Short mmCIF file of C-alpha atoms in Angstrom, two decimals:
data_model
loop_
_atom_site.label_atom_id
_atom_site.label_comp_id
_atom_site.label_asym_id
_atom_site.label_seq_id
_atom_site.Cartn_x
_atom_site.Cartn_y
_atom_site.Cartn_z
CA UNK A 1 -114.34 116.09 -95.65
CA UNK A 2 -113.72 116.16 -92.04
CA UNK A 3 -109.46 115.64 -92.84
CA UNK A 4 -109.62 118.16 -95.96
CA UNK A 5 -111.16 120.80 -93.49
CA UNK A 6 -108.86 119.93 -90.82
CA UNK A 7 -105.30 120.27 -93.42
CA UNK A 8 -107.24 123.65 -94.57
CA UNK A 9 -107.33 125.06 -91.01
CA UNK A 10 -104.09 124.20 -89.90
CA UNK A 11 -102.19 125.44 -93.38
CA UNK A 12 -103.99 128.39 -92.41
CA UNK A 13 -102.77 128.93 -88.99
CA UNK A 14 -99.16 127.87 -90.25
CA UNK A 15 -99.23 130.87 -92.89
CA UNK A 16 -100.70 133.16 -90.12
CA UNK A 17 -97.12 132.35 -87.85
CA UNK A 18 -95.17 132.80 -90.90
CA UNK A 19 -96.22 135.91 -91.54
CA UNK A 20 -96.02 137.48 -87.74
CA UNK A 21 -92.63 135.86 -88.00
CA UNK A 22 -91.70 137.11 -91.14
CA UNK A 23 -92.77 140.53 -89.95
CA UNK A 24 -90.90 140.65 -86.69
CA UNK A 25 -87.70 139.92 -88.41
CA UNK A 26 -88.57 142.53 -90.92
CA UNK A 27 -88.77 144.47 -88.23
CA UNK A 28 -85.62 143.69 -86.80
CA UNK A 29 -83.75 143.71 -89.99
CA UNK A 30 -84.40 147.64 -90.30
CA UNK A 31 -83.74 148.73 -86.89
CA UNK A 32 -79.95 146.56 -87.05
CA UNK A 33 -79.60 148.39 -90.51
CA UNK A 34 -80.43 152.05 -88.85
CA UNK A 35 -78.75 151.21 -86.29
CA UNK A 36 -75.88 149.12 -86.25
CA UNK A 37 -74.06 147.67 -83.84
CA UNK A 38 -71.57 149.98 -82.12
CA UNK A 39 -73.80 153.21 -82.83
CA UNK A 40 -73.49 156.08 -84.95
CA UNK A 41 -70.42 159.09 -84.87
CA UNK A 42 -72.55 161.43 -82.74
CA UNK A 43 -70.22 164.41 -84.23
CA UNK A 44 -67.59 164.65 -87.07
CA UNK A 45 -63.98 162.90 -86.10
CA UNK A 46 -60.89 163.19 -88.18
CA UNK A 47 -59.32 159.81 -87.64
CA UNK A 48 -55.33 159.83 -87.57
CA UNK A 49 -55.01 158.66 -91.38
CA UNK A 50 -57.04 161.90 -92.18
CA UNK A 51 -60.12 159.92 -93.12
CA UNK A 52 -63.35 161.77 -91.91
CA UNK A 53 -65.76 160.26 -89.78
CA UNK A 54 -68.95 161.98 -90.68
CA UNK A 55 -71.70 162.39 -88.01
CA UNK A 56 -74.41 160.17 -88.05
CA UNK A 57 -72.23 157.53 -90.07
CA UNK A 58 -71.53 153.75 -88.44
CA UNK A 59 -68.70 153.29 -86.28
CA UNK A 60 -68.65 150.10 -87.28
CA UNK A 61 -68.42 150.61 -90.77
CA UNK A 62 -64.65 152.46 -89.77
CA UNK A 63 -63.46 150.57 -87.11
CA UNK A 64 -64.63 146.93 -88.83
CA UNK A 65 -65.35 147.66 -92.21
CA UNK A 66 -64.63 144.17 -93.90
CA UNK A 67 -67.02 142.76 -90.73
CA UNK A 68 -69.72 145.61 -91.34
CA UNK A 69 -70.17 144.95 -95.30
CA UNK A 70 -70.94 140.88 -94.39
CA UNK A 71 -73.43 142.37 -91.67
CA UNK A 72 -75.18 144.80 -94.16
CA UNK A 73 -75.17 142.20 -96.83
CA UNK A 74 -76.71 139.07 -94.25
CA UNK A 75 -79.07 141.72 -92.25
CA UNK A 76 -80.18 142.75 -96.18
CA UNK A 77 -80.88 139.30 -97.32
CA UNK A 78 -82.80 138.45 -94.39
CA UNK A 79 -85.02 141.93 -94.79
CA UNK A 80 -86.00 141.11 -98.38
CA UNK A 81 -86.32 137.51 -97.94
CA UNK A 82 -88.54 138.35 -94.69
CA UNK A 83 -90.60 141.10 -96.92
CA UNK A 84 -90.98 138.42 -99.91
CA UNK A 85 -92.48 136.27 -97.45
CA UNK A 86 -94.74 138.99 -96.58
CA UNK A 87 -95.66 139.60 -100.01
CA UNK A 88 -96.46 136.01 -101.35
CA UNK A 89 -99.11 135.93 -98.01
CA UNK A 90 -100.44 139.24 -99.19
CA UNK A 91 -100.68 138.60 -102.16
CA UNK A 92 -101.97 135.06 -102.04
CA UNK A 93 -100.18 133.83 -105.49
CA UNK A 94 -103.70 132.24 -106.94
CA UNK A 95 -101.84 130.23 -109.56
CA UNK A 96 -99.23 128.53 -107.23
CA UNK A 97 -100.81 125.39 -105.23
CA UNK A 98 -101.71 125.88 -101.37
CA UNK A 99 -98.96 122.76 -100.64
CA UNK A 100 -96.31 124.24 -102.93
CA UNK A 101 -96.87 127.73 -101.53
CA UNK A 102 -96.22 126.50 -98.15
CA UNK A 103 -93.13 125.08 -98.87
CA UNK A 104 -91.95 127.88 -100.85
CA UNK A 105 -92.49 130.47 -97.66
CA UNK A 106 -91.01 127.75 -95.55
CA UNK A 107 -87.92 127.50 -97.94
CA UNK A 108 -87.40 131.48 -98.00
CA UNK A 109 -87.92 131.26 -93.64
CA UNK A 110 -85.23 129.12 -93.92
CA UNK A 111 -82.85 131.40 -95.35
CA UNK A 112 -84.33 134.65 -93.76
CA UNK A 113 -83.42 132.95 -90.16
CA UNK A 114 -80.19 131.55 -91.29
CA UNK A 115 -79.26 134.96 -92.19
CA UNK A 116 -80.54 136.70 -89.27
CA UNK A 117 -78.51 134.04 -87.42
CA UNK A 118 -75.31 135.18 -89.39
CA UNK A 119 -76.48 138.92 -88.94
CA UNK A 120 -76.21 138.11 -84.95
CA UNK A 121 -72.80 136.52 -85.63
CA UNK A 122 -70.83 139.74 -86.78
CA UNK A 123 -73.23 142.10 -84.40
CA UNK A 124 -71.53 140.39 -81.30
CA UNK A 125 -67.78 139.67 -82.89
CA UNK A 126 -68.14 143.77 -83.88
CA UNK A 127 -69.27 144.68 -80.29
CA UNK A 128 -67.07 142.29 -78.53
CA UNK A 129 -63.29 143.28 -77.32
CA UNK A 130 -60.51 143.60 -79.16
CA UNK A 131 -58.26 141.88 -76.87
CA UNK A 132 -61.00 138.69 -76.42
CA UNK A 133 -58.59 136.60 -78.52
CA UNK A 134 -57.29 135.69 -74.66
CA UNK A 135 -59.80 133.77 -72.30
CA UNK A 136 -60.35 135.70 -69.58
CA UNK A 137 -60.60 134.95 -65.87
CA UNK A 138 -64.08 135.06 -64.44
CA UNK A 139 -64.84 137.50 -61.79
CA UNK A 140 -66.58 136.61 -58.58
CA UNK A 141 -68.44 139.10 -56.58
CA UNK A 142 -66.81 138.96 -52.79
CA UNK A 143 -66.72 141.12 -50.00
CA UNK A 144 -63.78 143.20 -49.67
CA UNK A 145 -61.23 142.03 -46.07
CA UNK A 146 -60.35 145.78 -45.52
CA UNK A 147 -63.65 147.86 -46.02
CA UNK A 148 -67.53 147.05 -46.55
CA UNK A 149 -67.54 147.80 -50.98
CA UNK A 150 -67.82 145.16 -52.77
CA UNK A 151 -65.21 143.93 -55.17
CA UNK A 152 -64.49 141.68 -58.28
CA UNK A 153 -62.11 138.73 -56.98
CA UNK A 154 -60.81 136.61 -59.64
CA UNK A 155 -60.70 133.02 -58.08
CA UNK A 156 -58.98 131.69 -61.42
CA UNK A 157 -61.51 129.96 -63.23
CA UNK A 158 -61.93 130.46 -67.03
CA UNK A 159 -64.48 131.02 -69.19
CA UNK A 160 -64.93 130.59 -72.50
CA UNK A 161 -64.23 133.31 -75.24
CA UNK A 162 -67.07 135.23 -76.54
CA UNK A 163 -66.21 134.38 -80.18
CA UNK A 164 -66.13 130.57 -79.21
CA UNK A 165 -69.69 130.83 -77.67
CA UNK A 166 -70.61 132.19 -81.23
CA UNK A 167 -68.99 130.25 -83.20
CA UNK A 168 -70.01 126.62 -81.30
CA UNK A 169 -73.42 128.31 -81.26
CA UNK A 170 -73.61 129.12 -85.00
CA UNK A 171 -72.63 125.74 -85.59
CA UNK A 172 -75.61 124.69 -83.73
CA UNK A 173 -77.88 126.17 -85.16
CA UNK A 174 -76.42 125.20 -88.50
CA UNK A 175 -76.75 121.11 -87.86
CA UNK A 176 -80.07 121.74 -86.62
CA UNK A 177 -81.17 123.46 -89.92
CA UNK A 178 -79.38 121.19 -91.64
CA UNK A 179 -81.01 118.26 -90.08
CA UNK A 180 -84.89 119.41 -90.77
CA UNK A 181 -84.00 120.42 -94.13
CA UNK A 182 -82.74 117.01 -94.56
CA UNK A 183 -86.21 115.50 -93.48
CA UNK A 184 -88.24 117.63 -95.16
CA UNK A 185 -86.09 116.66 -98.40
CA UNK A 186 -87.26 113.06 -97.73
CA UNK A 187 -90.11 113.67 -97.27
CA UNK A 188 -90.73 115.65 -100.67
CA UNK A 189 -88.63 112.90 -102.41
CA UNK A 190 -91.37 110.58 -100.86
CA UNK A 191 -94.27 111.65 -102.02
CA UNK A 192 -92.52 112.74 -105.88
CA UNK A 193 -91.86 108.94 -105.71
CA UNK A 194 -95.29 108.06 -104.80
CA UNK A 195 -96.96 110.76 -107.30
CA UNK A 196 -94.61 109.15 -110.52
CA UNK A 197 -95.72 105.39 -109.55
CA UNK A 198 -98.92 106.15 -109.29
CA UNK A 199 -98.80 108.24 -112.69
CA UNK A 200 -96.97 105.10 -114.29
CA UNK A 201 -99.95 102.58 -113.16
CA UNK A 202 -102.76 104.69 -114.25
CA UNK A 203 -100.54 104.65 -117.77
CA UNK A 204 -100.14 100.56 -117.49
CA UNK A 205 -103.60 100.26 -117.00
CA UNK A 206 -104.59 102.77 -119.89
CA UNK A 207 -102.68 100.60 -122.13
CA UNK A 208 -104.08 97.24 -121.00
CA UNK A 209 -107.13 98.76 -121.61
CA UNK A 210 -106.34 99.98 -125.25
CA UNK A 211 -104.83 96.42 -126.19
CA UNK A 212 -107.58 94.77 -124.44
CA UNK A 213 -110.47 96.66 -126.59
CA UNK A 214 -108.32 96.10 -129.91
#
């Protein structure tokens, strides 16, 4: 009773940080969407192709537009798929089983921080510098010989590119999910095996039985 109690309390506190996760990135998903990376056209622009740029519009959306509709469409996934987690909480879903609802919201987390991950991805390659295709020489704060400001001094050393920090990054975090998806996989193919043998002996023995009483 002691173990049942103990499972109950702790699949509890699991959905609790599910759904203050689920709602932060909610959260998160609207303000990126509002406001996306790069900001808004403070004031109508005519660009030099005569295309208008409407006030209050992304900049993003005209200066990166094939990079802007992947953003919309990750940040959008990970919004409803954050929200639906929301909802089955809410809602409670009294037909589904506690264990199976569990691994449903833990399934759609998956995808709602995989998505937020990607969201991340074309938010920093949209901000970043146009000309960051070069790795750039890292600055080192020195004193100037001439004068007391103080200026950048390049001593040489590179660093790497922003979009290889995201990339290698990305990739990271992409193994990693990977990996405890994997797990969790075996572990669910575990106890399915377990489950059918057990169904198949309590069968065995109901026919022993039945040829035993004929």
């Amino acid at each position: 009773m002691k173990i049942r109690e103990n499972k109950k309390e702790w699949t509890m506190k699991k959905r609790d940080a599910l759904m203050v996760a689920a709602t932060l990135i909610a959260g998160m998903a609207f303000q990126a969407a509002v406001n996306p990376p790069g900001g808004v056209w403070g004031e109508e622009k005519v660009a030099g192709n005569g295309k208008k740029m409407l006030a209050g519009t992304s900049v993003m959306a005209h200066n990166y537009p094939e990079g802007y509709r992947l953003f919309m469409t990750c940040n959008a996934v990970s919004f409803v798929a954050s929200l639906s987690i929301v909802f089955l909480v809410v809602s409670g879903v009294p037909f589904v089983k506690r264990g199976i609802l569990m691994w449903l919201l833990m399934i759609i987390m998956w995808i709602t921080l995989t998505f937020m991950a990607l969201t991340y991805m074309f938010s920093i390659l949209a901000i970043a510098p146009t000309n960051d295709d070069t790795e750039a020489m890292s600055p080192t704060i020195a004193m100037s010989p001439t004068n007391n400001d103080t200026e950048a001094m390049s001593l040489g050393h590179k660093v790497p590119r922003i979009t290889s920090v995201v990339r290698v990054s990305l990739e990271v975090w992409l193994v990693l999910l990977a990996f405890v998806a994997l797990v969790h996989i075996i572990r669910f193919l575990i106890w399915y095996v377990r489950k059918v043998v057990r169904c198949v002996r309590k069968v065995g023995k109901a026919i022993i039985y039945c040829f035993r009483i004929r």
